[in-house]
XYZ file of C-alpha atoms in Angstrom:
94
model
C -0.225 -0.120 -0.104
C 3.055 2.272 1.025
C 4.480 1.883 -2.694
C 1.216 2.276 -4.325
C 0.484 5.289 -2.639
C 3.999 6.529 -3.432
C 3.372 5.979 -7.193
C 0.340 7.648 -7.159
C 1.675 10.832 -5.613
C 4.952 10.766 -7.905
C 2.294 10.917 -11.017
C 0.606 13.653 -9.217
C 3.187 15.849 -8.282
C 6.974 16.802 -10.069
C 8.041 17.379 -5.979
C 6.917 13.748 -5.279
C 8.448 12.292 -8.228
C 12.032 14.156 -7.399
C 11.914 13.663 -3.606
C 10.261 10.115 -3.069
C 10.147 8.082 -6.329
C 14.118 9.189 -7.332
C 15.401 8.087 -4.378
C 13.453 4.712 -4.486
C 14.297 4.078 -8.165
C 17.908 5.248 -7.407
C 18.325 2.340 -4.738
C 16.917 -0.253 -6.846
C 18.792 0.492 -9.815
C 21.950 0.943 -7.642
C 21.202 -2.844 -5.981
C 20.145 -4.016 -9.344
C 23.469 -2.859 -11.358
C 25.727 -4.301 -8.084
C 24.013 -7.593 -8.451
C 23.735 -8.397 -11.929
C 26.444 -6.501 -13.773
C 28.780 -4.779 -11.560
C 28.472 -1.678 -12.733
C 28.382 1.220 -10.430
C 25.613 3.602 -10.644
C 27.812 6.545 -9.748
C 31.139 4.988 -10.956
C 30.735 4.688 -14.758
C 27.814 7.331 -15.736
C 27.986 6.119 -19.281
C 27.726 2.379 -18.753
C 25.203 2.710 -15.936
C 22.999 4.844 -18.220
C 23.116 2.122 -20.738
C 22.503 -0.601 -18.244
C 19.294 1.051 -16.472
C 17.756 2.310 -19.934
C 16.869 5.933 -21.163
C 13.484 5.847 -18.960
C 15.057 4.990 -15.778
C 18.438 6.539 -16.450
C 16.798 10.108 -16.776
C 15.211 9.668 -13.529
C 18.573 8.377 -11.432
C 20.857 10.862 -12.890
C 23.177 12.533 -10.065
C 22.771 16.149 -11.724
C 18.829 15.812 -12.339
C 17.651 19.307 -11.098
C 14.879 19.822 -8.754
C 11.321 20.569 -10.844
C 11.200 24.088 -11.627
C 7.285 24.155 -10.405
C 7.013 21.540 -7.401
C 3.359 21.835 -8.028
C 3.384 20.638 -11.723
C 2.312 17.238 -12.849
C 4.837 14.371 -11.892
C 5.954 11.191 -13.970
C 3.327 10.382 -16.766
C 2.016 6.821 -15.684
C 3.350 5.611 -19.083
C 7.111 6.695 -18.310
C 6.547 4.804 -14.720
C 5.980 1.579 -16.532
C 8.817 2.165 -18.779
C 10.857 2.766 -15.697
C 9.783 -0.395 -13.765
C 10.487 -2.097 -17.250
C 14.039 -1.015 -17.192
C 14.859 -1.674 -13.727
C 13.293 -5.367 -14.213
C 15.734 -5.811 -17.582
C 18.568 -5.063 -15.675
C 21.076 -8.051 -15.610
C 18.311 -9.934 -17.710
C 19.157 -11.820 -20.983
C 18.304 -9.659 -24.102
């Protein structure tokens, strides 16, 4: 229920996307990369971006700025699905 609420908030609010969803996705990406690829999210940005995919990579990049308007809409539901799928693919067979 807590994750479902976090996802709903992240779709509704850019601030929640940045302050709640981003740390969760970053932690998952960091762990999956370590477990399955040996790539460090903070160590090799190019290899990490390739491994996590475009959707998740945009969300977890270390230089991602805070939203200009924290009240604007958050992550679109379709992009959120892409992020989840990208995380699931880390370490999977292509």
